[in-house]
XYZ file of C-alpha atoms in Angstrom:
569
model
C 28.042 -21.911 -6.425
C 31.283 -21.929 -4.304
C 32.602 -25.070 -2.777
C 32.303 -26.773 -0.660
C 28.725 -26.661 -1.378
C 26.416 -29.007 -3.235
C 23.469 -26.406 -4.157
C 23.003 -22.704 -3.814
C 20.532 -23.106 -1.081
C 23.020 -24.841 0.948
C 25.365 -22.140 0.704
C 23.117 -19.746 1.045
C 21.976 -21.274 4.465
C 24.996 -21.944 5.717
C 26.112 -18.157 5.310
C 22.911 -17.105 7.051
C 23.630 -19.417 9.818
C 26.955 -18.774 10.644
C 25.576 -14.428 10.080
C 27.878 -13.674 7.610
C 24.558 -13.339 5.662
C 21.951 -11.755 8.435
C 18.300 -12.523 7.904
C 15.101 -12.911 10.432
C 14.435 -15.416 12.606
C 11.509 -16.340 10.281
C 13.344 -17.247 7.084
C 15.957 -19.795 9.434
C 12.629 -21.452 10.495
C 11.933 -21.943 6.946
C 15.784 -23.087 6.475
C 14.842 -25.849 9.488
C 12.067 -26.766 7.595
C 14.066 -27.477 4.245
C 16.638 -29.233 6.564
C 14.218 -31.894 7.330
C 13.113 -32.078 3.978
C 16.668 -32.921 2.894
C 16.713 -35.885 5.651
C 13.173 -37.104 4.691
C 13.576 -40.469 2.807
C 10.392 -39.471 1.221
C 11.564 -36.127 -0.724
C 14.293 -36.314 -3.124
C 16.483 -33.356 -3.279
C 17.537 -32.783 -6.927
C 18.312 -29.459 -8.179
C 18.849 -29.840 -11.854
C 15.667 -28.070 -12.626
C 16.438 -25.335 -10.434
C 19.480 -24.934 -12.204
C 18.240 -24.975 -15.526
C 16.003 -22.171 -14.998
C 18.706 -19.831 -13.062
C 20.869 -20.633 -15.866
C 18.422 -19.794 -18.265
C 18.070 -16.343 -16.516
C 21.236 -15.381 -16.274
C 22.082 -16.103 -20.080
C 18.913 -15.459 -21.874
C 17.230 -12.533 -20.081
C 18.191 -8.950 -19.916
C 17.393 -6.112 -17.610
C 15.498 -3.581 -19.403
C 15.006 -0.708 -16.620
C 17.822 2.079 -16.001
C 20.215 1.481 -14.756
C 21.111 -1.996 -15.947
C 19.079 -1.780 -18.958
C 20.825 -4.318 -21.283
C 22.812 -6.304 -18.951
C 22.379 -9.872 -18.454
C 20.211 -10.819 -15.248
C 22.937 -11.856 -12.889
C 21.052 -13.558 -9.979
C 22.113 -12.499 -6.428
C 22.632 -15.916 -3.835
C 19.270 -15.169 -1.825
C 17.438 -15.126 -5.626
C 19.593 -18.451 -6.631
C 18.908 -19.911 -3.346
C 15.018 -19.490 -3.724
C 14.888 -20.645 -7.135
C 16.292 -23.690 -5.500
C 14.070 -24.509 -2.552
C 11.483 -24.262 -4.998
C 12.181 -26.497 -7.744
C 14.713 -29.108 -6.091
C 12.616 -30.795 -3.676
C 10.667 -33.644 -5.380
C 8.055 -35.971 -4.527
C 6.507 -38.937 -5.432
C 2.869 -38.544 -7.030
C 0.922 -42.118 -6.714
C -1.831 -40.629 -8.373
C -0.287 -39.917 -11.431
C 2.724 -42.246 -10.494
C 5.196 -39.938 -11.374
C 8.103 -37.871 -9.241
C 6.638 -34.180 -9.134
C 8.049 -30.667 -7.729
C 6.901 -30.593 -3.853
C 5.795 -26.564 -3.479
C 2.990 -25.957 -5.449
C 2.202 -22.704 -3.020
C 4.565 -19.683 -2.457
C 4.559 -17.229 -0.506
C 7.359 -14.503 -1.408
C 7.406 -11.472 1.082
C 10.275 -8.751 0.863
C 10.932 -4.941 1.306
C 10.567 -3.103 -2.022
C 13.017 -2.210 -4.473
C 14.681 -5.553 -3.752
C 13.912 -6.804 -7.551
C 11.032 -8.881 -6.635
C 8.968 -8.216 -10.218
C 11.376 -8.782 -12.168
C 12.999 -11.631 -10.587
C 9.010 -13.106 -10.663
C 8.724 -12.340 -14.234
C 12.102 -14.003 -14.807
C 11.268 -16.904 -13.299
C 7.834 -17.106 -15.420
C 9.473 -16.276 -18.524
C 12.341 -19.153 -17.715
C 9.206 -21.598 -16.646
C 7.734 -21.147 -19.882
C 10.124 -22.066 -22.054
C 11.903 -24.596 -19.628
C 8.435 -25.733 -18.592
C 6.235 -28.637 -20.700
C 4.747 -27.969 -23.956
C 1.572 -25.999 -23.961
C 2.395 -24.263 -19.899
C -0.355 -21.433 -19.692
C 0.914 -18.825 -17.451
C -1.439 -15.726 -15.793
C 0.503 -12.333 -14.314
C -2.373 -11.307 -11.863
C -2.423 -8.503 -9.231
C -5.376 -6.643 -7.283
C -5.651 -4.367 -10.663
C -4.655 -4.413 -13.964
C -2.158 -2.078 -14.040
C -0.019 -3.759 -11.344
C -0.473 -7.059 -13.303
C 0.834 -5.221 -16.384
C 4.081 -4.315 -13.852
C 5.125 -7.744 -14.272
C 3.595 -8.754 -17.398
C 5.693 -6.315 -18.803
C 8.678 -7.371 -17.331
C 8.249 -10.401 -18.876
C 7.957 -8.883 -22.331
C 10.890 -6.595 -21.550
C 13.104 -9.400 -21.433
C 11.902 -11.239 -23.768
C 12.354 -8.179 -26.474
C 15.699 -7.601 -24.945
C 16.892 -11.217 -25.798
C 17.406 -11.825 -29.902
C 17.492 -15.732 -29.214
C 13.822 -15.230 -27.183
C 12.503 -12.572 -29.172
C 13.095 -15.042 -32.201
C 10.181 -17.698 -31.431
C 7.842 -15.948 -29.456
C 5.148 -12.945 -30.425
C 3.220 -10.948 -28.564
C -0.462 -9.337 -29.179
C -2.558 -7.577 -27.172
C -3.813 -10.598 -25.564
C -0.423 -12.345 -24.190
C 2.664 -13.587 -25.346
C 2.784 -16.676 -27.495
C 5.354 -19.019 -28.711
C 6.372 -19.146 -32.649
C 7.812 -16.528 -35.071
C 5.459 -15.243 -38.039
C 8.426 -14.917 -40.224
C 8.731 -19.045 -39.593
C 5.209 -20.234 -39.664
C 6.218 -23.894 -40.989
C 8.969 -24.269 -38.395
C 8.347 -27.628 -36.468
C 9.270 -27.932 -32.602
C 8.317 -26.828 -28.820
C 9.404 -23.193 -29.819
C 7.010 -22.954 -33.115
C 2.852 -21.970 -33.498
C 2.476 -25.234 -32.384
C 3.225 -24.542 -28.878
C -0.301 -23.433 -27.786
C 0.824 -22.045 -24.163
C 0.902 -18.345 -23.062
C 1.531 -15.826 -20.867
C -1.573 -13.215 -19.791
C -2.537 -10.771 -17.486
C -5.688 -10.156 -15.276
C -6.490 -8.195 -12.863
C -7.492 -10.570 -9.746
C -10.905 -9.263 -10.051
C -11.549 -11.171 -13.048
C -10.382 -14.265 -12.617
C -12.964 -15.472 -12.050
C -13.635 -14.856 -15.787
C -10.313 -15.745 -17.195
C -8.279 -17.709 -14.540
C -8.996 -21.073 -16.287
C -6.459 -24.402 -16.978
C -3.893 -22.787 -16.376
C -0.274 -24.227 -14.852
C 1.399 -21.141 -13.093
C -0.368 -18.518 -11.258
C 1.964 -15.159 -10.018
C -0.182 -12.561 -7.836
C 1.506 -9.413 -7.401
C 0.842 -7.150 -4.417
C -1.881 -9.060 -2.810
C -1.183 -6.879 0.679
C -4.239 -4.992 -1.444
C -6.848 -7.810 -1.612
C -9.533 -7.600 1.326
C -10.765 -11.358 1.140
C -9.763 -14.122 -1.235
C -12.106 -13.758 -3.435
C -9.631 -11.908 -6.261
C -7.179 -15.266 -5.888
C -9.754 -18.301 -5.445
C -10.770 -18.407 -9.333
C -6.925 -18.615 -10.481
C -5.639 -21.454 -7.824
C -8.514 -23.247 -8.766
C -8.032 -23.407 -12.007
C -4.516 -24.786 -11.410
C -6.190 -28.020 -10.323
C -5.934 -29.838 -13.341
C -2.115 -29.545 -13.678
C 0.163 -32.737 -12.494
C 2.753 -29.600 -11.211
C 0.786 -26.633 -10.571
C 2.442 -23.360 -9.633
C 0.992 -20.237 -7.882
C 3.098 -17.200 -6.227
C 2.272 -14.721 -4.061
C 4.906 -11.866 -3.842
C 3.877 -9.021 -2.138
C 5.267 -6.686 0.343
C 3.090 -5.919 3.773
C 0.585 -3.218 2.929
C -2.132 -1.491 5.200
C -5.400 -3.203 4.921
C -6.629 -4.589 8.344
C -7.887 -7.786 8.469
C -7.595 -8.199 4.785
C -6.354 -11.415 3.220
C -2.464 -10.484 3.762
C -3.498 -10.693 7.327
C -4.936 -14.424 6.887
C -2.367 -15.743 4.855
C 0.698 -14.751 6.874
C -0.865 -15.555 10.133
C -1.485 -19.016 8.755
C 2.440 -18.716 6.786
C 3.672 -18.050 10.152
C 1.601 -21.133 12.106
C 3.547 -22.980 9.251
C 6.528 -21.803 10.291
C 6.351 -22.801 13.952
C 4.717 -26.387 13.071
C 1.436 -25.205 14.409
C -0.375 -25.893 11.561
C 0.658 -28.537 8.311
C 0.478 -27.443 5.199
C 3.660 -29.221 3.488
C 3.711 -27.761 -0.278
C 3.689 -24.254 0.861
C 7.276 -22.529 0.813
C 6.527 -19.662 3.449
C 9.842 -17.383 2.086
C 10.161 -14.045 4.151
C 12.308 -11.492 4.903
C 11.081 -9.871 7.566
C 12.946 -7.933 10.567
C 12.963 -9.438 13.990
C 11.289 -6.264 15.595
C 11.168 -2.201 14.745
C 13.308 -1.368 17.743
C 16.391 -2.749 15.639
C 15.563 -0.503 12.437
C 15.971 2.496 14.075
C 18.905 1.201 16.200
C 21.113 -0.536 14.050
C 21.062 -0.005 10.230
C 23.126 -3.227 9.700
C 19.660 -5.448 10.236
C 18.236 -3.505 7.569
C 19.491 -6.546 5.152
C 17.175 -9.000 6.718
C 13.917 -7.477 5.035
C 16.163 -5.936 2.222
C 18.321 -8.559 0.743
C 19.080 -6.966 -2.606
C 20.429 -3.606 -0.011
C 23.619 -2.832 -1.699
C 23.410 -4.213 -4.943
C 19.340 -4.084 -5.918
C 18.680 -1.324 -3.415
C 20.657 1.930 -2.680
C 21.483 1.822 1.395
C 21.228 6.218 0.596
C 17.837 5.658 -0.436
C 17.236 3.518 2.817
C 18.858 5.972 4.766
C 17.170 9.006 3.562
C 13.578 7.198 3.507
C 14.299 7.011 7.465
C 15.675 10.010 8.405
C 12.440 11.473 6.865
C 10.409 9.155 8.654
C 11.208 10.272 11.886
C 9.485 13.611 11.469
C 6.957 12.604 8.784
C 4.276 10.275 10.072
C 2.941 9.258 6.774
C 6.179 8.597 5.755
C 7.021 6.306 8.674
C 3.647 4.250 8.257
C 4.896 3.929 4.608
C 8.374 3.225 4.897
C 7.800 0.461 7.947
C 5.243 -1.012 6.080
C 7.089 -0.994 2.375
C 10.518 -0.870 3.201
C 10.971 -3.269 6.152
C 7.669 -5.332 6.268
C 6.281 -4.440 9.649
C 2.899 -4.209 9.425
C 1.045 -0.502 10.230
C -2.129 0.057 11.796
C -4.292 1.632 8.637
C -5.631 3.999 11.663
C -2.059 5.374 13.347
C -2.951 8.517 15.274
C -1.995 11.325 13.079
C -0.609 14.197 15.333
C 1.348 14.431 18.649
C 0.020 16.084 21.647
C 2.416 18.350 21.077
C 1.771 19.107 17.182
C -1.958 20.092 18.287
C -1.556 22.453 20.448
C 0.253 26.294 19.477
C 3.396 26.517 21.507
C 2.990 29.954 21.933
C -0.739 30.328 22.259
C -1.566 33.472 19.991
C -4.743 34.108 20.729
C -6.936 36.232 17.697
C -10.916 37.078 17.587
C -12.890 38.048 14.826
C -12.284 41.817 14.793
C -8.438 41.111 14.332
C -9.573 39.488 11.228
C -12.688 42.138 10.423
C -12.469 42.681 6.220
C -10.420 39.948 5.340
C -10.173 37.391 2.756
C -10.838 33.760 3.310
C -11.308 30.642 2.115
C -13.866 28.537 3.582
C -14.515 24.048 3.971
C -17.430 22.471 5.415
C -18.517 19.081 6.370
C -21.907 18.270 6.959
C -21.036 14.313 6.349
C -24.576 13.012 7.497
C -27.399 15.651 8.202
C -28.219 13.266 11.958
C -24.683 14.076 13.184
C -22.378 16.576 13.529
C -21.033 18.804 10.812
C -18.700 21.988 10.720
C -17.862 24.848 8.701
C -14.480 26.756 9.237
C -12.955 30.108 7.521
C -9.356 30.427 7.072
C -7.190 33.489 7.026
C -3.634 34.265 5.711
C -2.103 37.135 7.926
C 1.743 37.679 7.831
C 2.816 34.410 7.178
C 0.359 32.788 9.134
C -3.012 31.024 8.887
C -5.809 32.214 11.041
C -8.951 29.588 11.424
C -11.994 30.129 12.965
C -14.957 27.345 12.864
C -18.530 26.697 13.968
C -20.463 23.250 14.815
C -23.765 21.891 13.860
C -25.699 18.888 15.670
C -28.817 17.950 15.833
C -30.907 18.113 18.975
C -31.682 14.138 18.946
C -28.209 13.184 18.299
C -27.254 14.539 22.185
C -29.364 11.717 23.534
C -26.944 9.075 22.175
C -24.020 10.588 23.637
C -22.082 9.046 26.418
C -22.115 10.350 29.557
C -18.850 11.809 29.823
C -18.882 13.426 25.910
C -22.482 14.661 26.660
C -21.211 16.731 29.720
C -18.011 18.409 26.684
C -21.602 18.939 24.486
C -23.025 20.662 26.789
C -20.260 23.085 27.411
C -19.381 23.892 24.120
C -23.264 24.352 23.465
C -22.913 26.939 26.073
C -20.008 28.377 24.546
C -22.368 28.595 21.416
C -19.038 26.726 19.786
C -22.111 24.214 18.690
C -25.523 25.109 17.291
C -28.428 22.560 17.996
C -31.410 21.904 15.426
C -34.335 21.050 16.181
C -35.589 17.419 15.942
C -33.227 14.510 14.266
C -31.858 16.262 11.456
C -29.006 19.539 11.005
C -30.729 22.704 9.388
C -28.376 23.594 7.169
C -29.752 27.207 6.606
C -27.731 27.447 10.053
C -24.753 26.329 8.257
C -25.356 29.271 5.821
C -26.503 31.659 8.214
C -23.021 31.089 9.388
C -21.221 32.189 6.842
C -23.437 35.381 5.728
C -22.819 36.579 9.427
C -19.013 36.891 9.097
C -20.106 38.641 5.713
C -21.815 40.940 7.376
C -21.061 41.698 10.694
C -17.595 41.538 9.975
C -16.849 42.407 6.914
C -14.876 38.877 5.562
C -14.959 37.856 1.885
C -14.370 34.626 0.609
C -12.630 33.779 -2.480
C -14.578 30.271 -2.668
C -15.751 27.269 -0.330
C -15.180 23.951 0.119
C -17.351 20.893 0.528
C -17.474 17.602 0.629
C -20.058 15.382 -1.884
C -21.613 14.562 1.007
C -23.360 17.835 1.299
C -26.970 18.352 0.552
C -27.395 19.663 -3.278
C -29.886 22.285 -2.108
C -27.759 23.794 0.522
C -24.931 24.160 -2.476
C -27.378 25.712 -4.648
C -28.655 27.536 -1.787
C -25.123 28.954 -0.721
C -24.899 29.914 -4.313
C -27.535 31.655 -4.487
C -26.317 33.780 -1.711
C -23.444 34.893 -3.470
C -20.479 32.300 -2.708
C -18.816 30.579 -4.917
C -18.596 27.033 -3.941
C -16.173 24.428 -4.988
C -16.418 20.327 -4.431
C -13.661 18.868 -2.669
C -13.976 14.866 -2.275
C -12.654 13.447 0.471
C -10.147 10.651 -1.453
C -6.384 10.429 -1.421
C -5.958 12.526 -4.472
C -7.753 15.667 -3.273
C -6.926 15.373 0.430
C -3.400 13.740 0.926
C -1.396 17.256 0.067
C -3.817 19.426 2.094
C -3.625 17.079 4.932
C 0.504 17.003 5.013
C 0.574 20.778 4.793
C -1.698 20.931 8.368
C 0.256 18.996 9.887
C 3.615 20.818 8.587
C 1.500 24.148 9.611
C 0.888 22.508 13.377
C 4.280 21.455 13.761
C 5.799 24.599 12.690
C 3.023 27.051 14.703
C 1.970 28.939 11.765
C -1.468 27.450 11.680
C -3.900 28.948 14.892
C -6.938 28.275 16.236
C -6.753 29.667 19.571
C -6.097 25.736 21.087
C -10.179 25.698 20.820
C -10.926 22.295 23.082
C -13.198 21.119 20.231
C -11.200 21.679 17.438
C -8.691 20.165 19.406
C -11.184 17.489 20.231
C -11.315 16.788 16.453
C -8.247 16.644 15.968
C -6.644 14.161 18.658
C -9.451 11.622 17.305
C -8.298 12.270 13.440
C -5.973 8.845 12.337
C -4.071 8.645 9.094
C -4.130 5.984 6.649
C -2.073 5.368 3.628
C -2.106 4.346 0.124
C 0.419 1.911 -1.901
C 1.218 5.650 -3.556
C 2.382 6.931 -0.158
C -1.029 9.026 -0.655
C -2.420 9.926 2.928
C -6.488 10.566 4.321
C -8.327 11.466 7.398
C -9.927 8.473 9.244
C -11.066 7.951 12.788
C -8.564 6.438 15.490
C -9.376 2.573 15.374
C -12.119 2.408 18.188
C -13.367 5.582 18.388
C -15.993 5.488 16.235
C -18.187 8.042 18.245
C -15.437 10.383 18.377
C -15.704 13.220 16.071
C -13.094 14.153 12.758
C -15.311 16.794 11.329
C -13.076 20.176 12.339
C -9.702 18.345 11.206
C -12.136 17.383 7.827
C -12.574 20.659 7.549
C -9.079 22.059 7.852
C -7.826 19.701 5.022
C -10.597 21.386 2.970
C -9.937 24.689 3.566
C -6.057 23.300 2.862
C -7.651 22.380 -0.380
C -8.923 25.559 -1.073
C -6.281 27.475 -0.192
C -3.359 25.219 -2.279
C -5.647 24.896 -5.310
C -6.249 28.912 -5.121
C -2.989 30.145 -3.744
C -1.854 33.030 -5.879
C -5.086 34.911 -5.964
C -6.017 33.949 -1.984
C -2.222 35.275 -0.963
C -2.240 38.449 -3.889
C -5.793 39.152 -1.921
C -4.302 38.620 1.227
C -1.554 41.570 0.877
């Protein structure tokens, strides 16, 4: 640390204070915090461990990752200075009479691609071998792969170090202390040493999660409840010092356990609620107006920008997300910790409807090629099957809708009087009684075989639909292909409709109910930057079934696109 300073969190807070170092308003509240703690007579401030351990990572571990694979881990200030707060502060333990660490909880939030995995998995690594004899460790995550993410880590740098590598092992069950070339050597670092370090997927650990001293969950933005975490801080109970991290960055699960534990991390913060062992650690931005206005506040939920993190990544990830909607849900969310509705409207008014209105009826498309997507979804409500055309560069798409006749009665008054008119447009055919006929459905399609003269290279449809109508469309002559609705199978199709919209090479003569469908279609995404079709967020009577059925047809059409277009010429 440079002087005048007696710690690397005090220089690091001082630098944030005065803004040569610019962070949120939520990490100073956590500074004001640790102020008090260092003028409480009750909490010593001693940061000897602290600096054991960052010594210990900066001499012992290596990076193992292009493109500082080799190189010693050289800890940035905001990394030293965390270290710090955690393991400096001490207090006094009359139950087992004894001075102890005073966080036990962390909560570590920060944009990605700021080294927060490996800095985690440094900090285990350094806690087990600066840690007491026999310290069991657990790498946990919402799944096992990203609990192998940092479990890995660990292992990379412990390879990567001869003097590590030396008196540890690992098996396919964890990573253990003593060499088998050395069996009969004595000491903490020998066979011995009965502590680990394992991985679980949260899910189990309920199964595994048991004595254990330090608990690191990665990613729990994932998690719905707190039923994946429970089982491991529990079984931290029996320790005198007992560790448990959350890192994560903010995801898109509503009212998930992120949600719980940073509205209660941010009560901490403002002294509305007391919960003195928890080090609430966030970089977060102050608002989103500042992202897109001034790139220099990027650094407050990016603190590794310009040395962990490329500011040309950061820079290209935004420009993109002003015209990609998945990508700004993502990037906000990932990049700069805001948290995203998991139901953002999808399109613009102005992406839904054609700019230039070319209108097109069936006998401008009479003996074409198509490919075809249905939805039937549930056989009481309303389903749709669509055709799609490639003409000149453009996409053509023509749909019908199915309802049953009960269904209308549960309509509110306003959507009943839309019903009615595009029942009288015939744009909607009614079954009888409480259930869709889906010979209707395939009546449908054998018309525009017929009448007009359209072949399709295959159709689409969800797993929803009925196994006899597949069989039955099969019979008929089609040749019918599954398409589940997931975020492998529909995320591509889905950003190449809305490219198509944007650009006005996908029509649909601005039908109302189509369009209908489409203005009530939201988008949520994946930790993969994957993208599906929901429903807006309170509009669960609204309909999704003809924007469904584009992304099918999308489906189709990618997964068959030489022979469709060669067809099409």
């Amino acid at each position: 640390m440079s002087a005048p300073y007696s710690s690397y969190l005090h220089e690091y807070m001082a630098k944030c204070r005065s803004g040569e170092i610019l962070v949120g308003q939520e990490l100073l509240q956590m500074f004001d915090i640790l102020d008090e703690n260092l003028r409480d007579p009750n909490i010593r401030f001693e940061p000897a461990d602290a600096n054991k351990r960052i010594k210990f990572i900066e001499e012992k571990c290596r990076h193992f990752e292009a493109p500082y694979a080799g190189k010693p881990f050289k800890l940035e200030l905001f990394q030293k200075a965390f270290i710090t707060a955690l393991h400096a502060f001490k207090i006094f333990d009359d139950e087992i009479d004894k001075w102890v660490r005073l966080y036990q909880d962390v909560l570590f939030v920060v944009g990605r691609k700021n080294g927060k995995t490996p800095l985690i998995g440094a900090m285990n690594l350094a806690e087990f071998f600066c840690g007491p004899e026999g310290i069991k460790i657990l790498c946990s995550s919402n799944d096992y792969e990203q609990a192998a993410l940092m479990f890995d880590a660990i292992n990379a740098m412990r390879e990567e170090s001869p003097s590590l590598d030396k008196v540890t092992r690992k098996n396919l069950t964890g990573i253990y202390f003593g060499n088998p070339k050395r069996r009969k050597k004595k000491g903490k670092f020998s066979y011995r040493n009965k502590g680990h370090i394992k991985k679980i997927s949260a899910k189990t650990g309920a199964k595994e999660g048991r004595n254990i001293a330090v608990g690191a969950a990665d990613e729990v933005h994932e998690m719905k409840d707190n039923s994946g975490v429970m089982p491991i801080r529990q079984s931290l109970s029996t320790q005198d010092e007992p560790l448990y991290y959350e890192l994560t960055t903010e995801g898109f699960t509503n009212d998930g356990y992120l949600d719980e534990r940073m509205k209660e991390a941010r009560q901490v913060l403002k002294r509305e609620l007391h919960r003195p062992r928890w080090l609430v650690w966030l970089y977060t931005q102050d608002s989103e107006q500042e992202i897109w206005q001034d790139e220099r506040t990027w650094v407050k939920s990016n603190p590794g920008l310009g040395t962990i993190k490329k500011w040309s990544f950061l820079r290209n990830m935004l420009e993109e997300a002003k015209t990609n909607k998945a990508t700004r849900i993502f990037v906000l969310a990932k990049d700069f910790n805001v948290k995203q509705n998991n139901a953002a409207a999808w399109l613009m008014a102005e992406d839904i409807v054609n700019a230039n209105d070319q209108r097109f009826n069936l006998d401008d498309l009479r003996g074409r090629v198509a490919v075809g997507g249905v939805d039937l979804s549930k056989s009481g409500d309303l389903a749709c099957a669509r055709a799609l055309f490639y003409k000149d560069g453009k996409k053509y798409t023509i749909s019908q809708y199915f309802i049953p006749e009960s269904k209308l009665s549960q309509l509110s008054k306003e959507d009943l009087e839309k019903y009615k008119a595009w029942i009288k447009e015939g744009r909607i055919t009614v079954s009888d009684g409480n259930e869709n006929d889906f010979r209707l459905v395939t009546a449908w399609f054998v018309k525009l075989v017929k009448e007009f003269g359209i072949r399709f290279l295959k159709i689409g449809y969800d797993k929803w639909s009925a196994i006899y109508w597949v069989k039955e469309m099969e019979e008929v002559g089609f040749d019918m292909v599954r398409v589940e609705q997931n975020w492998g199978p529909m995320s591509e199709p889905m950003k190449l409709v809305e490219a198509d919209l944007k650009s006005n090479l996908l029509y649909y003569n601005n039908d109302s109910l189509d369009k209908f469908c489409l203005e009530n279609t939201a988008i949520t995404v994946n930790s993969k930057m994957e993208q599906m079709p929901i429903k807006v967020q309170g509009k669960d009577e609204k309909k999704i079934d003809g924007a469904v059925t584009n992304i099918i047809c999308y489906r189709v059409y990618i997964d068959n696109r030489s022979d469709f277009l060669r067809l099409c010429a």
